[in-house]
Coordinates of C-alpha atoms and ligand atoms in Angstrom, one line a residue:
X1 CA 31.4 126.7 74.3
X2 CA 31.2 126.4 78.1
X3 CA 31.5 122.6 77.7
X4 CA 34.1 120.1 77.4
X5 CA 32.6 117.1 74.5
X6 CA 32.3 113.7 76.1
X7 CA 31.8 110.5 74.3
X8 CA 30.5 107.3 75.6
X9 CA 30.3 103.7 73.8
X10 CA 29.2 100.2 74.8
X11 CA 29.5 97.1 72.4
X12 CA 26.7 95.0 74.5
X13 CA 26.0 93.8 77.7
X14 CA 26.0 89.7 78.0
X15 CA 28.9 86.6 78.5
X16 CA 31.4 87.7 76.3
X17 CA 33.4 84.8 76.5
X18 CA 33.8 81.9 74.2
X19 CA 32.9 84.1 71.5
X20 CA 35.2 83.9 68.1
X21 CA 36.4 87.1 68.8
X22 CA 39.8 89.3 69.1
X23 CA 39.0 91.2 72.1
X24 CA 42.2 92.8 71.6
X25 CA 40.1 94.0 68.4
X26 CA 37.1 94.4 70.3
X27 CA 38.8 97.1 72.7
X28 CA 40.7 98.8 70.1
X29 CA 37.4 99.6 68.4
X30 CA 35.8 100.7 70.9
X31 CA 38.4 102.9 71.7
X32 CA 38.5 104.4 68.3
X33 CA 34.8 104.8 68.2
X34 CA 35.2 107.3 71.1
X35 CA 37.9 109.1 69.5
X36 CA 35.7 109.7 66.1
X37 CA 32.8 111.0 68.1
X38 CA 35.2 113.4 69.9
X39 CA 37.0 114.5 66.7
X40 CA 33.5 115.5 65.3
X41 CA 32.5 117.3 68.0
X42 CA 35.0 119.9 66.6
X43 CA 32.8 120.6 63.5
X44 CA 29.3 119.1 64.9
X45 CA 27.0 118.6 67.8
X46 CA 26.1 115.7 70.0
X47 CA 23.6 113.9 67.6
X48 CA 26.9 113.8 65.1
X49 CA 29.2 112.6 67.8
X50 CA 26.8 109.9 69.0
X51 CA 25.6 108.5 65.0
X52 CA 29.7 108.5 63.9
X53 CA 30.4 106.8 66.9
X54 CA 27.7 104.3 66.4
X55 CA 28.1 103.9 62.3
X56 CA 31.7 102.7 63.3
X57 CA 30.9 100.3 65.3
X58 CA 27.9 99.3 63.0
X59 CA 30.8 99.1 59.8
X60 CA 32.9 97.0 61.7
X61 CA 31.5 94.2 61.6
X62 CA 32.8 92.8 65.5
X63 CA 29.2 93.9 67.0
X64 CA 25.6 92.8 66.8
X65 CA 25.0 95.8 65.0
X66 CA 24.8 97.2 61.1
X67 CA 27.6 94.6 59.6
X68 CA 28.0 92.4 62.7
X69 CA 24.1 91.9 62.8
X70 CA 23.4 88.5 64.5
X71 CA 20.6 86.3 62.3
X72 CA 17.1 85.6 63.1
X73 CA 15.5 82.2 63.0
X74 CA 15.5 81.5 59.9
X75 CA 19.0 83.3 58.7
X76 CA 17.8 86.7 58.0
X77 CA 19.1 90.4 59.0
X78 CA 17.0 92.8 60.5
X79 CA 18.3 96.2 62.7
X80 CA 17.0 98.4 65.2
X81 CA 18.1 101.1 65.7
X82 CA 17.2 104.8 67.4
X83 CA 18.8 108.4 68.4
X84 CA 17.6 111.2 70.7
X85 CA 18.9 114.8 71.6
X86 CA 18.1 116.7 74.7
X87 CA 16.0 119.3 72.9
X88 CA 13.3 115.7 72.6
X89 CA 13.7 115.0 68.9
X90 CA 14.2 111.5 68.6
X91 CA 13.9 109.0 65.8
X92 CA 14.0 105.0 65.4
X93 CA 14.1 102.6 62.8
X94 CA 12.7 99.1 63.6
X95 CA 13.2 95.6 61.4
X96 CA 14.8 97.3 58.2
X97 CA 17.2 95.1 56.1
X98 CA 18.3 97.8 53.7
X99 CA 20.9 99.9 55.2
X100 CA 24.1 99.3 56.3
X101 CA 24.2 102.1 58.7
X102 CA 20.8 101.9 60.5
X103 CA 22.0 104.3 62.8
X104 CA 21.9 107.0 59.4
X105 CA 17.9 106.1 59.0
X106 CA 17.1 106.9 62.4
X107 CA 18.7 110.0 62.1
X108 CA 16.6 110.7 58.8
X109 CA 13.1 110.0 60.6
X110 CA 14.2 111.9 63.8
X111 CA 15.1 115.0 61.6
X112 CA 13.5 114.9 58.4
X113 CA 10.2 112.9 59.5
X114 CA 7.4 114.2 61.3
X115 CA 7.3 110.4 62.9
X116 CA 9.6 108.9 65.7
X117 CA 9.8 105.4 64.3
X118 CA 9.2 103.8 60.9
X119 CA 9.1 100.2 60.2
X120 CA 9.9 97.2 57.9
X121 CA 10.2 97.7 54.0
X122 CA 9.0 101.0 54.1
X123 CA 11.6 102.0 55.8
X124 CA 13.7 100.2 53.8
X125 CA 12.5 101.9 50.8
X126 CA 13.2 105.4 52.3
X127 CA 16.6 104.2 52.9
X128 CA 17.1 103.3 49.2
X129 CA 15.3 106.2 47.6
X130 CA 17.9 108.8 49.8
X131 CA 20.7 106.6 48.6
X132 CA 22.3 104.9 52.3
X133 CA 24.3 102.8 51.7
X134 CA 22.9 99.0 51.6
X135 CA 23.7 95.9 54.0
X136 CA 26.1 93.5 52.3
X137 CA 24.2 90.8 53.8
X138 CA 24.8 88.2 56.8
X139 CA 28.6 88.3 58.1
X140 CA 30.5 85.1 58.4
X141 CA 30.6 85.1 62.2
X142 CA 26.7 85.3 62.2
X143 CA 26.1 82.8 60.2
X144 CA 28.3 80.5 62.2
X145 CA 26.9 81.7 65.6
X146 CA 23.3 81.1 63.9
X147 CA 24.4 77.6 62.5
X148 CA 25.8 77.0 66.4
X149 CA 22.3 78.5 67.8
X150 CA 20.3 76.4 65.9
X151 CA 21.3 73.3 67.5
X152 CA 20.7 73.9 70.6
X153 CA 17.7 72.9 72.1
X154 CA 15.0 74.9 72.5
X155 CA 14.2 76.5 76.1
X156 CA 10.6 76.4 77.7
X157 CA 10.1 80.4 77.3
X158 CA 11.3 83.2 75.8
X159 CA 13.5 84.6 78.6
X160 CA 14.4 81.7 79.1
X161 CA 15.6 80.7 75.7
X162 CA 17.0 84.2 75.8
X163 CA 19.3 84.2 78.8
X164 CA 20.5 81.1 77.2
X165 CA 21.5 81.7 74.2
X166 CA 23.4 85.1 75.5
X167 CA 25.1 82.9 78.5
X168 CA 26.0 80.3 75.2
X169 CA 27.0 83.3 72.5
X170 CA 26.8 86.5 74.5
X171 CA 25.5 89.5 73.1
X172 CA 27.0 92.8 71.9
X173 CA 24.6 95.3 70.5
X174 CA 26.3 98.9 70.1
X175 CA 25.4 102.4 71.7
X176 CA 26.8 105.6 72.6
X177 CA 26.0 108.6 74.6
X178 CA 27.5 112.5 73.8
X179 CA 27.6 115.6 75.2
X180 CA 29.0 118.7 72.9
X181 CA 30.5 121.6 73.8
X182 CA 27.2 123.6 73.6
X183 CA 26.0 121.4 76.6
X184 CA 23.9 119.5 74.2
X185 CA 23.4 115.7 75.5
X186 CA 21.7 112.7 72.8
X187 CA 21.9 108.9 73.2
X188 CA 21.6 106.1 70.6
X189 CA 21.4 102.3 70.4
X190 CA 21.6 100.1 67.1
X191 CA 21.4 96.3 67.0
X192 CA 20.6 93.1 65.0
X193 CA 18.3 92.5 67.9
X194 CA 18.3 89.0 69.6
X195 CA 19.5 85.5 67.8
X196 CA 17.3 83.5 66.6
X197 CA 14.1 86.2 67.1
X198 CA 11.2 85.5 65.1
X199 CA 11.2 87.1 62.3
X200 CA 9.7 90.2 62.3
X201 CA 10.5 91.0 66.3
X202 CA 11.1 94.3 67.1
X203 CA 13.4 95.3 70.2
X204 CA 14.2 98.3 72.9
X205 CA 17.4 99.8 70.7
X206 CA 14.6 102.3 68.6
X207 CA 12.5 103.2 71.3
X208 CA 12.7 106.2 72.8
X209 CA 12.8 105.8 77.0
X210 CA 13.7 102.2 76.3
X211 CA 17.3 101.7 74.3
X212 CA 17.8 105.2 74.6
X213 CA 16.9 108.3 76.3
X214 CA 18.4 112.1 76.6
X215 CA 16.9 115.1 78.5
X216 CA 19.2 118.2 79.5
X217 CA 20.4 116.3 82.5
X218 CA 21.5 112.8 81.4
X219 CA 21.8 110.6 78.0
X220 CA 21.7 106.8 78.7
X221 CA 22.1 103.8 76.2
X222 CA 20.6 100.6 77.2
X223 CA 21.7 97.2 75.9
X224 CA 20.4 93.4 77.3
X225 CA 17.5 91.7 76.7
X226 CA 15.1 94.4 74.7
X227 CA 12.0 92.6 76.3
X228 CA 12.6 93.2 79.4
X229 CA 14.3 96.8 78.6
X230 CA 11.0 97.8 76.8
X231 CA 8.8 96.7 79.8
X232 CA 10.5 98.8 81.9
X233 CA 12.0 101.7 79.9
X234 CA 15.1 101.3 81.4
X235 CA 16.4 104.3 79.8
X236 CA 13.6 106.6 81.0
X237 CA 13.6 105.2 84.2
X238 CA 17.4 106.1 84.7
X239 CA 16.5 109.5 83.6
X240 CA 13.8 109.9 86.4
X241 CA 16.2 108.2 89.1
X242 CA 18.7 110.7 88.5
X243 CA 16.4 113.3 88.7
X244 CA 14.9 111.8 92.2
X245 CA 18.2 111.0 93.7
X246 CA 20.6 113.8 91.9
X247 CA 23.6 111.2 91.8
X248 CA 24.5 109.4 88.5
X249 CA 26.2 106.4 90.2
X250 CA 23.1 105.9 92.5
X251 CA 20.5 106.5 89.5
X252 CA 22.6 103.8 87.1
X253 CA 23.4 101.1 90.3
X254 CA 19.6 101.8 91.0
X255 CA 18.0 101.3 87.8
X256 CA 20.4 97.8 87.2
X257 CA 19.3 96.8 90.4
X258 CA 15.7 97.0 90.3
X259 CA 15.8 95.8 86.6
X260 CA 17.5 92.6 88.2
X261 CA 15.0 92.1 90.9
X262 CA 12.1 91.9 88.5
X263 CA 13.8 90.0 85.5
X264 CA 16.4 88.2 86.9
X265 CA 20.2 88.5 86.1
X266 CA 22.0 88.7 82.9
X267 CA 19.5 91.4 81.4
X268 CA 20.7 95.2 81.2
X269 CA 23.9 97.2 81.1
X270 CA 23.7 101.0 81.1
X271 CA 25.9 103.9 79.9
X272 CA 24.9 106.9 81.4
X273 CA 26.5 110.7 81.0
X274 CA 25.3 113.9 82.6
X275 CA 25.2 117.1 81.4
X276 CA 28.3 117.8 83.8
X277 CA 29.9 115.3 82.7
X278 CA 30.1 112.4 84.7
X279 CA 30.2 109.5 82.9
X280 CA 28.9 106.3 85.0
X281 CA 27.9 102.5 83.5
X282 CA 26.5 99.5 85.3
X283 CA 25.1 95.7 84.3
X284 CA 23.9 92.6 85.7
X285 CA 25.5 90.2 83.1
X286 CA 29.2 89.3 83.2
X287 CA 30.4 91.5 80.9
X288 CA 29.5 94.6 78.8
X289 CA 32.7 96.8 77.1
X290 CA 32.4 100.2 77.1
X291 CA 34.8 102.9 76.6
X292 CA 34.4 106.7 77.4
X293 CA 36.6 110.1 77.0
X294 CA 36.4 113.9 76.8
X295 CA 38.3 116.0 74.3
X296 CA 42.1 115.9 74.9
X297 CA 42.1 112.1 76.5
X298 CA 42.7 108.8 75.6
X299 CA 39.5 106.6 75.6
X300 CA 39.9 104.1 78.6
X301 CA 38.2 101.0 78.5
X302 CA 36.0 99.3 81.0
X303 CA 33.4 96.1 81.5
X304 CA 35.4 93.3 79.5
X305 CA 34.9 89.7 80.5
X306 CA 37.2 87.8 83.3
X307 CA 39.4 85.4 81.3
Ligands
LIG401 N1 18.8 95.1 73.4 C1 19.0 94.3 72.2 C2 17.7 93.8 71.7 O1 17.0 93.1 72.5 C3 20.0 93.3 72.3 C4 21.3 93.6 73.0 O2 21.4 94.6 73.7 O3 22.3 92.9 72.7 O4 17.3 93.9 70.6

């Protein structure tokens, strides 16, 4: 019990603004997200801390994430999402429509799988069969965002298209970092991916190294434009900064930075958390929320937009 629990959440780097949102809402949540994964960490471990903290965010419905899930292009839900725990077990769910809580399936394959991702309506099925909960189906707010989407004209490529339609709607996937009081660090991400993606497209938030990484030294959370975040497995690559350079703020500024020299601005936020810890986040769009607190503090909130 050498360890004083830490809790980390970010609701999404992008724009932020000129979004049909309460951000007094938006901060509350977050806030409250933090809290749940540090009241669990009385009872549980880090993997617990990070998927309550993430199915709360997923339930409520203000994220592009379980509820909240933003539409692809032709109206439909799908989710990514994944978890991982310093000890290496990790577990991701990619392009499942059935649960609510995609975070919860991810969980299942990562501990009761001998796989670290399943996919599509098998996934779906396991979902069903162990009784999650199931999606109620597009939000409001998505649909009007996907009916607002859809006339906009369509960009020359897909970055392109994609750094648009974040500057015009922003984009606010979900993800947490934990570490418990054994010292135990894990990481998850969880998202309805990118608006208007092609159905079928699967993003960074349930791989492993991309969305997400933990080892004994650091959890990080990645959130931006999963392309780009797969190609250079953001998450793993903070991971092996911090090792090189020993210094979180220098690993997280580094990783952001060099992410922004190959693929431009407006394409990854980080949350990062050592296993001392430090708590450090960084992004190259405008904005990304993120709140963060050990056991005994109030969450304080960081990363929201410039009015
Ligand atoms: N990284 C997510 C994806 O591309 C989107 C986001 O972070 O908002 O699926």
């Amino acid at each position: 019990m050498g360890f004083k629990p830490v809790v980390v959440v970010h609701g999404g780097a992008g724009v932020w603004r000129g979004l049909d949102l309460d951000m007094g809402a938006v901060v509350k949540t977050l806030k409250e997200a933090v809290m749940i994964g540090l009241d669990v960490s009385r009872s549980g471990g880090c993997l617990d801390m990070v998927v309550e903290a993430i199915a709360f965010l997923e339930d409520s419905g203000l994220f592009n994430a379980g509820v909240g899930s933003v539409l692809d292009y032709v109206g439909g839900v799908s989710m990514d999402a994944g978890v991982m725990i310093s000890s290496g077990r990790a577990g991701g769910v990619a392009a499942v429509t059935y649960p609510r809580n995609p975070i919860r399936l991810a969980r299942i394959v990562a501990e009761k799988t001998p796989h670290i991702i399943m996919a599509g309506p098998r996934a779906d099925e396991l979902a069903a069969k162990l009784g999650l909960e199931k999606h109620p189906g597009p939000h409001w707010r998505s649909v009007e965002r996907w009916k607002t989407a859809r006339l906009k004209p369509p960009q020359s490529t897909w970055i392109a298209r994609r750094i648009e339609s974040a500057k015009a709607l922003g984009y606010d996937t979900v993800g947490a970092v934990a570490l418990d009081s054994n010292g135990c660090l894990a990481a998850g991400a969880s998202t309805g991916g990118v608006l208007l993606k092609l159905p079928g497209r699967v993003g960074d938030s349930c791989i492993p190294g991309a969305g997400f990484y933990a080892n004994g030294k650091v959890a990080a959370s990645a959130t931006g434009i999963g392309e780009t975040i797969i190609m250079s497995m953001s998450s793993l690559r903070l991971a092996q900064l911090y090792e090189i350079v020993g210094v979180l703020r220098d690993a997280v500024e580094l990783t952001v930075r060099e992410h922004t020299m190959r693929w431009g601005p407006g394409t990854l936020g980080l949350i990062a958390l050592s296993s001392r810890g430090e708590v450090e986040a960084s992004y190259n769009t405008e904005a990304m929320p993120w709140a963060s607190a050990s056991l005994g503090e109030e969450p304080r909130v960081s990363g929201l937009p410039i009015a």
